C-alpha positions as a Python dict, from the first residue, in 0.01 Angstrom:
ca = {
    (1, 'M'): (0, 0, 0),
    (2, 'S'): (-352, -21, -133),
    (3, 'I'): (-615, -292, -118),
    (4, 'S'): (-945, -355, -287),
    (5, 'T'): (-1237, -571, -187),
    (6, 'V'): (-1445, -765, -435),
    (7, 'T'): (-1770, -945, -370),
    (8, 'H'): (-1724, -1318, -428),
    (9, 'L'): (-2050, -1504, -491),
    (10, 'N'): (-2089, -1877, -434),
    (11, 'F'): (-2330, -2082, -646),
    (12, 'R'): (-2415, -2445, -697),
    (13, 'G'): (-2392, -2490, -1074),
    (14, 'H'): (-2508, -2141, -1181),
    (15, 'A'): (-2191, -1930, -1160),
    (16, 'R'): (-2136, -1900, -1537),
    (17, 'A'): (-2497, -1797, -1604),
    (18, 'A'): (-2482, -1544, -1319),
    (19, 'L'): (-2153, -1396, -1441),
    (20, 'E'): (-2286, -1373, -1797),
    (21, 'H'): (-2594, -1193, -1667),
    (22, 'Y'): (-2386, -947, -1461),
    (23, 'R'): (-2169, -877, -1766),
    (24, 'S'): (-2486, -802, -1964),
    (25, 'V'): (-2599, -562, -1690),
    (26, 'F'): (-2273, -382, -1609),
    (27, 'G'): (-2061, -445, -1919),
    (28, 'G'): (-1697, -539, -1894),
    (29, 'E'): (-1495, -852, -1941),
    (30, 'L'): (-1587, -1197, -1813),
    (31, 'V'): (-1321, -1455, -1734),
    (32, 'A'): (-1420, -1804, -1620),
    (33, 'I'): (-1189, -2095, -1543),
    (34, 'T'): (-1356, -2434, -1510),
    (35, 'Y'): (-1250, -2716, -1283),
    (36, 'A'): (-1136, -2900, -1599),
    (37, 'D'): (-930, -2598, -1712),
    (38, 'A'): (-753, -2597, -1375),
    (39, 'G'): (-703, -2973, -1362),
    (40, 'A'): (-903, -2985, -1039),
    (41, 'V'): (-1197, -3209, -1131),
    (42, 'Q'): (-1328, -3404, -832),
    (43, 'D'): (-1660, -3502, -988),
    (44, 'P'): (-1671, -3549, -1366),
    (45, 'A'): (-2026, -3409, -1374),
    (46, 'E'): (-1884, -3076, -1246),
    (47, 'A'): (-1585, -3051, -1483),
    (48, 'D'): (-1736, -2760, -1680),
    (49, 'Q'): (-1849, -2566, -1373),
    (50, 'V'): (-1670, -2246, -1274),
    (51, 'M'): (-1380, -2284, -1032),
    (52, 'W'): (-1287, -1915, -1062),
    (53, 'G'): (-1467, -1641, -1247),
    (54, 'Q'): (-1504, -1266, -1253),
    (55, 'V'): (-1657, -972, -1434),
    (56, 'V'): (-1463, -644, -1440),
    (57, 'S'): (-1594, -330, -1608),
    (58, 'D'): (-1419, -7, -1703),
    (59, 'A'): (-1668, 179, -1480),
    (60, 'G'): (-1526, 2, -1173),
    (61, 'F'): (-1774, -284, -1127),
    (62, 'R'): (-1614, -607, -1007),
    (63, 'V'): (-1766, -933, -894),
    (64, 'M'): (-1622, -1282, -860),
    (65, 'A'): (-1807, -1614, -850),
    (66, 'Y'): (-1758, -1987, -844),
    (67, 'D'): (-1955, -2309, -825),
    (68, 'V'): (-1920, -2477, -487),
    (69, 'P'): (-1834, -2842, -558),
    (70, 'S'): (-2087, -3101, -443),
    (71, 'G'): (-1831, -3247, -201),
    (72, 'R'): (-1836, -2924, -2),
    (73, 'A'): (-2123, -2804, 217),
    (74, 'H'): (-2307, -2501, 85),
    (75, 'A'): (-2600, -2337, 260),
    (76, 'R'): (-2691, -1990, 133),
    (77, 'G'): (-2908, -1900, 427),
    (78, 'E'): (-3164, -1624, 405),
    (79, 'D'): (-3022, -1283, 312),
    (80, 'P'): (-2664, -1370, 413),
    (81, 'F'): (-2537, -1056, 233),
    (82, 'F'): (-2633, -775, -4),
    (83, 'V'): (-2428, -645, -296),
    (84, 'S'): (-2434, -266, -298),
    (85, 'V'): (-2398, -64, -619),
    (86, 'R'): (-2376, 312, -575),
    (87, 'G'): (-2332, 562, -854),
    (88, 'D'): (-2385, 928, -929),
    (89, 'D'): (-2592, 890, -1248),
    (90, 'A'): (-2963, 817, -1192),
    (91, 'D'): (-3014, 690, -1548),
    (92, 'E'): (-2726, 444, -1516),
    (93, 'I'): (-2847, 313, -1177),
    (94, 'T'): (-3199, 280, -1321),
    (95, 'R'): (-3069, 71, -1615),
    (96, 'Y'): (-2882, -160, -1374),
    (97, 'W'): (-3193, -186, -1156),
    (98, 'Q'): (-3418, -281, -1447),
    (99, 'A'): (-3176, -545, -1575),
    (100, 'L'): (-3127, -702, -1231),
    (101, 'A'): (-3502, -696, -1158),
    (102, 'A'): (-3585, -885, -1481),
    (103, 'G'): (-3685, -1232, -1365),
    (104, 'G'): (-3616, -1136, -1004),
    (105, 'T'): (-3812, -1003, -708),
    (106, 'V'): (-3838, -638, -611),
    (107, 'V'): (-3775, -602, -237),
    (108, 'Q'): (-3787, -219, -226),
    (109, 'P'): (-3891, -29, -540),
    (110, 'L'): (-3633, 208, -688),
    (111, 'A'): (-3750, 551, -574),
    (112, 'P'): (-3633, 864, -395),
    (113, 'A'): (-3547, 806, -29),
    (114, 'G'): (-3473, 1039, 261),
    (115, 'W'): (-3102, 961, 236),
    (116, 'A'): (-3055, 926, -140),
    (117, 'P'): (-3201, 1064, -466),
    (118, 'L'): (-3278, 700, -564),
    (119, 'Y'): (-3266, 383, -356),
    (120, 'G'): (-3398, 32, -410),
    (121, 'M'): (-3340, -334, -338),
    (122, 'V'): (-3396, -633, -568),
    (123, 'T'): (-3323, -1004, -550),
    (124, 'D'): (-3213, -1119, -895),
    (125, 'R'): (-3306, -1447, -1062),
    (126, 'F'): (-2995, -1610, -912),
    (127, 'G'): (-3101, -1531, -554),
    (128, 'V'): (-2850, -1248, -503),
    (129, 'T'): (-2992, -938, -331),
    (130, 'W'): (-2870, -605, -470),
    (131, 'V'): (-2897, -261, -309),
    (132, 'L'): (-2874, 16, -568),
    (133, 'D'): (-2865, 385, -496),
    (134, 'V'): (-2760, 719, -628),
    (135, 'A'): (-2508, 886, -399),
    (136, 'P'): (-2641, 1205, -240),
    (137, 'R'): (-2470, 1525, -343),
    (138, 'H'): (-2336, 1718, -50),
    (139, 'A'): (-2282, 2091, -63),
    (140, 'G'): (-1913, 2157, -30),
}
């Protein structure tokens, strides 16, 4: 048996834009099912919002997202989670960092750290905080 975990992000009306942005950053395929597509419309104003969506890339990136319907409570809180992206290619991690930082807020600049060749933290324009780092190479 094997399992996988996937970060599932909750938005209030911005899931499609966020998923499109993450596809532009990480590549891959975006699938989005609206409440109308699923026949699950509770509020006609939300019919075109995302009930289920995901981005999956060949490199292994996966994220899911949906728009929390207005009839359901939704409080993001402050820093309720971070999404961590770790890779072994500094150029690739730098490209992801730059794309996520565009329109966002740098929390910790991308730079060498005592535990990793590169480490940084950024909150993107959708309010999601990302931790990006290059995995250290261990002598083996």
